[in-house]
PDB file of C-alpha atoms in Angstrom:
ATOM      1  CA  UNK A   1      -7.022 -14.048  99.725  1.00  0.00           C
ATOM      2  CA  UNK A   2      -4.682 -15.959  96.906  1.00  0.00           C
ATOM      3  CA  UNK A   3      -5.486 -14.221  93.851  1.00  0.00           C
ATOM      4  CA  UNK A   4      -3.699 -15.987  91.403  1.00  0.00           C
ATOM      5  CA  UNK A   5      -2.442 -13.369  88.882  1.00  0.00           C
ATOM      6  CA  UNK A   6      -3.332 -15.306  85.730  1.00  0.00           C
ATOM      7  CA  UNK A   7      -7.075 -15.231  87.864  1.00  0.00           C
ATOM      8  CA  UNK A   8      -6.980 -11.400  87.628  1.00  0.00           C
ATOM      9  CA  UNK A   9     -10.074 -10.089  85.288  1.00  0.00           C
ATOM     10  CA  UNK A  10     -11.520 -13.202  84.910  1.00  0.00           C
ATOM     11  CA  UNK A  11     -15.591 -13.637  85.699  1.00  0.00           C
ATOM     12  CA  UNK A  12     -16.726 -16.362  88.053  1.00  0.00           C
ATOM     13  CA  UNK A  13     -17.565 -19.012  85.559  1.00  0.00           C
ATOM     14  CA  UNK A  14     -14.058 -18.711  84.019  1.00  0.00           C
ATOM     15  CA  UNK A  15     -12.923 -19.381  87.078  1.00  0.00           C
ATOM     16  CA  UNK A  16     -14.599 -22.232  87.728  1.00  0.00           C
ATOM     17  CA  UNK A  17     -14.191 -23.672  84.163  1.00  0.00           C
ATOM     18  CA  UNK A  18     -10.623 -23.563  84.677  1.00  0.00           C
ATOM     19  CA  UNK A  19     -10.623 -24.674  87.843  1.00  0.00           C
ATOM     20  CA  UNK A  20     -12.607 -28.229  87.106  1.00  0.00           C
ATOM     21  CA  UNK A  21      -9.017 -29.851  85.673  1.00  0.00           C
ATOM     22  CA  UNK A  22      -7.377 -30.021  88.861  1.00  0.00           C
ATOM     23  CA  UNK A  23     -10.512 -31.968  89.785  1.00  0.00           C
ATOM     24  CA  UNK A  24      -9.835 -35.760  89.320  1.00  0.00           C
ATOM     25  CA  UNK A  25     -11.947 -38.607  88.557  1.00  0.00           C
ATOM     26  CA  UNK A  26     -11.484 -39.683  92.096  1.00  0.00           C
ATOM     27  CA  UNK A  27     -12.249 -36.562  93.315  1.00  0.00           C
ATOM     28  CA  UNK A  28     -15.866 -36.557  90.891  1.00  0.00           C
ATOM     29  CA  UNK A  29     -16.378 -40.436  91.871  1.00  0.00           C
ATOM     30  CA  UNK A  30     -16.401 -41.145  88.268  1.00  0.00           C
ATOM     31  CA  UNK A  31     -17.819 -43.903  87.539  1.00  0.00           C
ATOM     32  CA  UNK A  32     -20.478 -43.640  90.704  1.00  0.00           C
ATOM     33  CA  UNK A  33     -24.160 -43.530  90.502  1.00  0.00           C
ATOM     34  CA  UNK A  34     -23.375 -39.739  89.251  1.00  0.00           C
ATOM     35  CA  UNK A  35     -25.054 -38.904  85.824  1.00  0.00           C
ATOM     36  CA  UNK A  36     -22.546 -38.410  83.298  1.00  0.00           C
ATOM     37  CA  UNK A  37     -22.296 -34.588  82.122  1.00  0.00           C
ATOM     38  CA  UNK A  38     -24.571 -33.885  79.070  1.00  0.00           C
ATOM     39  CA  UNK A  39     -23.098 -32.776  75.929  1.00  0.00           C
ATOM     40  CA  UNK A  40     -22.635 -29.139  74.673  1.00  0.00           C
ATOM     41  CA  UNK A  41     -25.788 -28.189  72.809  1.00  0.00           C
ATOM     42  CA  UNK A  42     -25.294 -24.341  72.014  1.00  0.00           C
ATOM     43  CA  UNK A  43     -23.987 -21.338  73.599  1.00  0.00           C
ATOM     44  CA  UNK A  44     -20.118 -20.890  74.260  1.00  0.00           C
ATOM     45  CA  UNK A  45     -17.488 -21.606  77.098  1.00  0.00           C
ATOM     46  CA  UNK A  46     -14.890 -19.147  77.853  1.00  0.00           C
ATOM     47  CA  UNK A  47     -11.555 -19.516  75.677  1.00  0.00           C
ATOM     48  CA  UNK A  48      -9.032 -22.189  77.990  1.00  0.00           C
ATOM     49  CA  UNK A  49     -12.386 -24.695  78.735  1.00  0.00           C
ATOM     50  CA  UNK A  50     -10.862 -27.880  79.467  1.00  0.00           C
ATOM     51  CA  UNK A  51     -11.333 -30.737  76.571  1.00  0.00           C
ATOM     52  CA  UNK A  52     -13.402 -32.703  78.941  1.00  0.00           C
ATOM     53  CA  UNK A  53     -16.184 -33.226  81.702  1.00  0.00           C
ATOM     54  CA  UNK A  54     -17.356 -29.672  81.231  1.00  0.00           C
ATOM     55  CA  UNK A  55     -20.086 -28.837  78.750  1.00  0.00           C
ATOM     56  CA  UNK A  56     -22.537 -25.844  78.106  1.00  0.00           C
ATOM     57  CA  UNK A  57     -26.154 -25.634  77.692  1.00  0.00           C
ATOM     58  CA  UNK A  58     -26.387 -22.319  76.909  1.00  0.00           C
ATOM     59  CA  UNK A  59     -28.579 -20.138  77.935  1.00  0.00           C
ATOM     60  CA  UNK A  60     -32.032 -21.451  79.272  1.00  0.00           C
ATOM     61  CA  UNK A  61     -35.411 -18.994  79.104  1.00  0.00           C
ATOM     62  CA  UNK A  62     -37.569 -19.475  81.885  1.00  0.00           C
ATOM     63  CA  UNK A  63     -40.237 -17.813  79.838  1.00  0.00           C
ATOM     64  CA  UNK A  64     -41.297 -21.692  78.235  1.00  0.00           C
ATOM     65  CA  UNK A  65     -42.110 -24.398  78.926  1.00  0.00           C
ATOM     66  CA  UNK A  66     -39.264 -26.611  77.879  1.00  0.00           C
ATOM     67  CA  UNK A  67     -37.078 -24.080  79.150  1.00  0.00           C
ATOM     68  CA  UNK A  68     -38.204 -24.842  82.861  1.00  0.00           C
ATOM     69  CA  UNK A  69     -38.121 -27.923  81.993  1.00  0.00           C
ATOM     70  CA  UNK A  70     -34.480 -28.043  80.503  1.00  0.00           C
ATOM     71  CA  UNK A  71     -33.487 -26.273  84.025  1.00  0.00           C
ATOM     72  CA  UNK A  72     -35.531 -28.648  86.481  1.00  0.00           C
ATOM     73  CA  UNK A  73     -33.507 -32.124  84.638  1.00  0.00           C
ATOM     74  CA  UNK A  74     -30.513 -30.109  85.039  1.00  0.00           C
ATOM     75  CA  UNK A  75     -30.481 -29.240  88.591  1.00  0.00           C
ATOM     76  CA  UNK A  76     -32.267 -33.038  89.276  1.00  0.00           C
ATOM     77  CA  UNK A  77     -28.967 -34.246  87.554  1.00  0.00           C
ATOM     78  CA  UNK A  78     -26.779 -32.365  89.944  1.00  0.00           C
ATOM     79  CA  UNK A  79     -24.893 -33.229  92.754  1.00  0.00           C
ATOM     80  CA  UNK A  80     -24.328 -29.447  93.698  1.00  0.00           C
ATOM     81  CA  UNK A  81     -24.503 -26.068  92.502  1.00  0.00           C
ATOM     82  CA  UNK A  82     -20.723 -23.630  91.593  1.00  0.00           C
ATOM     83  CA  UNK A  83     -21.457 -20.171  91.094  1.00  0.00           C
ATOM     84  CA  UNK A  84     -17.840 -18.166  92.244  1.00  0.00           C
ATOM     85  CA  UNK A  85     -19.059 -14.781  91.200  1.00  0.00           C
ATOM     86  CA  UNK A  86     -17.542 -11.783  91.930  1.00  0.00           C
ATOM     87  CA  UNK A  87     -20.256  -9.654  91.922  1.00  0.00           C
ATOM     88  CA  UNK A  88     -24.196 -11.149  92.446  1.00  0.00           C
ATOM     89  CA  UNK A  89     -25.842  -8.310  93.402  1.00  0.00           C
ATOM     90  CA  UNK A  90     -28.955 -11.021  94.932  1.00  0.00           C
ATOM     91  CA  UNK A  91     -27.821 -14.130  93.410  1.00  0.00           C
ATOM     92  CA  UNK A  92     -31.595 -15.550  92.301  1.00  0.00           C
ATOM     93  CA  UNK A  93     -29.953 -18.346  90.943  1.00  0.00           C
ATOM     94  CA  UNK A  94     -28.813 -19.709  94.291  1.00  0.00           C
ATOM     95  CA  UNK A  95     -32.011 -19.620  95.492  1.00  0.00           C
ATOM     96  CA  UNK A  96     -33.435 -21.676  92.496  1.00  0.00           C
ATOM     97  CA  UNK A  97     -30.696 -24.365  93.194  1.00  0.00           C
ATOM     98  CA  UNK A  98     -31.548 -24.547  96.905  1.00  0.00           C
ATOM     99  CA  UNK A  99     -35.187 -24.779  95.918  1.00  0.00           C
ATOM    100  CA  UNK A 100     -34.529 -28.201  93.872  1.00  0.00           C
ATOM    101  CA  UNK A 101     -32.407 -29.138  97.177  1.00  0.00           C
ATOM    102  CA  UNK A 102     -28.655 -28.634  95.739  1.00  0.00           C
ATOM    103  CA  UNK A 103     -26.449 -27.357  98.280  1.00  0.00           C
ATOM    104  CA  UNK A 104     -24.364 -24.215  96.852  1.00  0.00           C
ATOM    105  CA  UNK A 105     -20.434 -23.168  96.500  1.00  0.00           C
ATOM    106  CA  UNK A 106     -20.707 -19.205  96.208  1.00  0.00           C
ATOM    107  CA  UNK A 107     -17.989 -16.251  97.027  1.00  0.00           C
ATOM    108  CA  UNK A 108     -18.172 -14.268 100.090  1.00  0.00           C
ATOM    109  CA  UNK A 109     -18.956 -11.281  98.023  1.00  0.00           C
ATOM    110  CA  UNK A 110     -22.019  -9.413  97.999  1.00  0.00           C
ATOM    111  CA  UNK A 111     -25.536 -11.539  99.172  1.00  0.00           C
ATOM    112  CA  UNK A 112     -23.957 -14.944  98.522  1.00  0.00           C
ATOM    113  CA  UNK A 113     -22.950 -15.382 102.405  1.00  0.00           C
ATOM    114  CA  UNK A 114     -26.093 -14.381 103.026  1.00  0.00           C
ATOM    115  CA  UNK A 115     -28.365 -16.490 100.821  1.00  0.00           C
ATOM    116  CA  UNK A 116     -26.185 -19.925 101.105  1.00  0.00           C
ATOM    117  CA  UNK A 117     -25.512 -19.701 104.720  1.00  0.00           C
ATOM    118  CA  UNK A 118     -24.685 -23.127 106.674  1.00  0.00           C
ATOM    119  CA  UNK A 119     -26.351 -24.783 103.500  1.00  0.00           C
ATOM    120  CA  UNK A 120     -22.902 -24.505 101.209  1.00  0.00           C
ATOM    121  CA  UNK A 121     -19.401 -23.304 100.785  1.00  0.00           C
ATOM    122  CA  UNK A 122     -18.057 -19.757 100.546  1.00  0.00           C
ATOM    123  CA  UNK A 123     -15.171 -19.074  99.091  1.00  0.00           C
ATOM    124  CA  UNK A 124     -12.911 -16.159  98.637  1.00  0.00           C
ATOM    125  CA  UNK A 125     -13.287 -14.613  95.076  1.00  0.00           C
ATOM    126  CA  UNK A 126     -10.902 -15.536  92.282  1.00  0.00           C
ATOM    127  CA  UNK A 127      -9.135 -18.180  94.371  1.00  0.00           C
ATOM    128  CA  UNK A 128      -9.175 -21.489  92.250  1.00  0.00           C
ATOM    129  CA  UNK A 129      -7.606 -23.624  94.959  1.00  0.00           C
ATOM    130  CA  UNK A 130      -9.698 -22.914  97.453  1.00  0.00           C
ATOM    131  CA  UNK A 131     -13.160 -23.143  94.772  1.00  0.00           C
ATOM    132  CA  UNK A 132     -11.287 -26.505  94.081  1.00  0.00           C
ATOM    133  CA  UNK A 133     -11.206 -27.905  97.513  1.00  0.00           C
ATOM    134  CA  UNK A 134     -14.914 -27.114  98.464  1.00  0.00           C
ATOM    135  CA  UNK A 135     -15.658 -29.279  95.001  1.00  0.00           C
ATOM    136  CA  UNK A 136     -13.551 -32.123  96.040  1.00  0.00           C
ATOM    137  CA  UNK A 137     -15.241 -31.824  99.535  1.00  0.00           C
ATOM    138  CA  UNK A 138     -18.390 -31.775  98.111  1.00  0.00           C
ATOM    139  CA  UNK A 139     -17.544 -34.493  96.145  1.00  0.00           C
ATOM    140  CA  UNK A 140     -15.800 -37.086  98.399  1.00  0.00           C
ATOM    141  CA  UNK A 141     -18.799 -36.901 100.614  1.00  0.00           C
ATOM    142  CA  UNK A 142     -22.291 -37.437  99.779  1.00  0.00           C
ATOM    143  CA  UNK A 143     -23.563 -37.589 102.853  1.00  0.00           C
ATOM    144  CA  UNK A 144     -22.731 -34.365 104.031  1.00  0.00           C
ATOM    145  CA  UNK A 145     -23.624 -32.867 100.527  1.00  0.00           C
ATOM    146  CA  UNK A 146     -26.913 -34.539 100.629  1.00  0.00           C
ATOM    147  CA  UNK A 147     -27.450 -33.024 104.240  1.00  0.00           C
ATOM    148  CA  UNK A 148     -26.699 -29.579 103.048  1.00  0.00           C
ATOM    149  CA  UNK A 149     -28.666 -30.324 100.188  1.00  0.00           C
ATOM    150  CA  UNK A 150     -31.744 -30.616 102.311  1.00  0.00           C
ATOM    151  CA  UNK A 151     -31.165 -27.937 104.510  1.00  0.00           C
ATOM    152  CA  UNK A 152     -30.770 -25.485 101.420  1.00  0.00           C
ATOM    153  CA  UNK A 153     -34.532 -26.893 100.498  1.00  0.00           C
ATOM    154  CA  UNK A 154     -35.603 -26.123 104.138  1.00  0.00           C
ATOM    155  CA  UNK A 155     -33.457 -22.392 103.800  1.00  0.00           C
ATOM    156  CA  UNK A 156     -35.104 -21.792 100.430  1.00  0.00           C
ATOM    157  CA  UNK A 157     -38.133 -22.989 101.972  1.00  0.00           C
ATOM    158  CA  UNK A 158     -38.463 -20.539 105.289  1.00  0.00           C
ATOM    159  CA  UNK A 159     -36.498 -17.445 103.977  1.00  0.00           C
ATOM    160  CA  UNK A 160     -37.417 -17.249 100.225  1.00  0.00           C
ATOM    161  CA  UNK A 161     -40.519 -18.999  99.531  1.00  0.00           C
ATOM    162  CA  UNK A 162     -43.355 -16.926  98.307  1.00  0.00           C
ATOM    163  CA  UNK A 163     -45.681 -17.257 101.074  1.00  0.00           C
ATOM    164  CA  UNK A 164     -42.803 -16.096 103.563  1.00  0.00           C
ATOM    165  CA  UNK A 165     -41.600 -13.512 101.246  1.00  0.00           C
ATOM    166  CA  UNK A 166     -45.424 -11.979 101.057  1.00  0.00           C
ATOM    167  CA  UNK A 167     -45.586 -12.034 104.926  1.00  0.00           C
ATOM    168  CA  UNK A 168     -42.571  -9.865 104.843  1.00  0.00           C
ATOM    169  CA  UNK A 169     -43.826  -7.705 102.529  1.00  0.00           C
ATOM    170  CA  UNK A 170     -47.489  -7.341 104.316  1.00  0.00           C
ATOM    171  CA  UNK A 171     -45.494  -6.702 107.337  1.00  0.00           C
ATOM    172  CA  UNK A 172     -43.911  -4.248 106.023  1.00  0.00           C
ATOM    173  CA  UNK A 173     -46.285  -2.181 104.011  1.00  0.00           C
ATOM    174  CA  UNK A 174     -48.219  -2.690 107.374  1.00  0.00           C
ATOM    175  CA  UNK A 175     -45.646  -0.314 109.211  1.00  0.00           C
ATOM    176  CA  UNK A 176     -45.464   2.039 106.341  1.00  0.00           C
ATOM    177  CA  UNK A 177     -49.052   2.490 106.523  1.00  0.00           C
ATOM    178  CA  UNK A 178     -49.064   3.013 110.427  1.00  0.00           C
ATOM    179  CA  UNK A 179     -46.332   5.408 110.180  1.00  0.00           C
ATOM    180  CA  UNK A 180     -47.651   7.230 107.311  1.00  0.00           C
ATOM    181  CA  UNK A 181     -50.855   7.865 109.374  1.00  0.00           C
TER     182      UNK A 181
END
């Protein structure tokens, strides 16, 4: 892994905040059908954010209305989903990206290789050139993005919708009750 020492304590976002200069125009299609990014509203970046093309929302509650809203336009506006954490214990955020039909960059830490699967990129933890080149990848090919795009849909779909998720729970409770009796 290239950990860059000035990397070294930084979360994932950081990361990928200060990663998005050495992503060109050309490399974002600028210019393209792509929505332009929206403008901060509230809530803060981390200290070094680049003057341009990256903006925060904030935090969003899921608990109203607009909120789910707010989060639906968002991911609709997306062209993929960059989460490099170093730690993401499950990572439900993934699975709410692949449910709108983004395809996902994660780190090959904890349940992110898991959840993402052939539907994404994994890359090593605090390693901005190689969270760089799975953007510019993602970026200089829609086709393929779209593609993994719709299998994370089918992924989120088959592995973590609720109806599957309550047949593996059934199952499960099943077997505790057999061997219980």
């Amino acid at each position: 892994m290239r950990q860059s020492p000035a990397c070294s304590g930084m979360n994932g976002l950081t990361i990928a905040v200060r990663t998005w200069p050495s992503i060109s125009r050309q490399d974002t299609g600028a210019g393209s059908a792509r929505p332009a990014p929206r403008p901060a509203r509230r809530g803060s970046l981390p200290a070094g954010t680049p003057a341009t093309g990256v903006h925060s929302t904030g935090p969003i509650s899921r608990a109203t209305e607009n909120g789910t809203a707010e989060l639906a336009a968002l991911f609709r506006s997306a062209s993929f989903f960059v989460l490099p954490s170093h730690y993401e214990p499950f990572g439900i955020v993934f699975l709410e990206a692949m449910a709108a039909g983004l395809p996902c960059i994660g780190a090959t830490t904890c349940a992110m290789p898991e959840i993402i699967g052939d539907t994404g990129a994994l890359v090593p933890p605090r390693d901005p050139p190689a969270l760089a080149g799975a953007m510019r990848a993602f970026f200089r090919d829609d086709a393929a993005c779209a593609e993994l795009g719709r299998r994370a849909r089918r992924r989120h779909r088959h592995r973590y919708g609720w109806d599957q998720v309550a047949k593996r729970m059934l199952a499960s409770i099943g077997r505790l009750i057999a061997e219980a009796a």
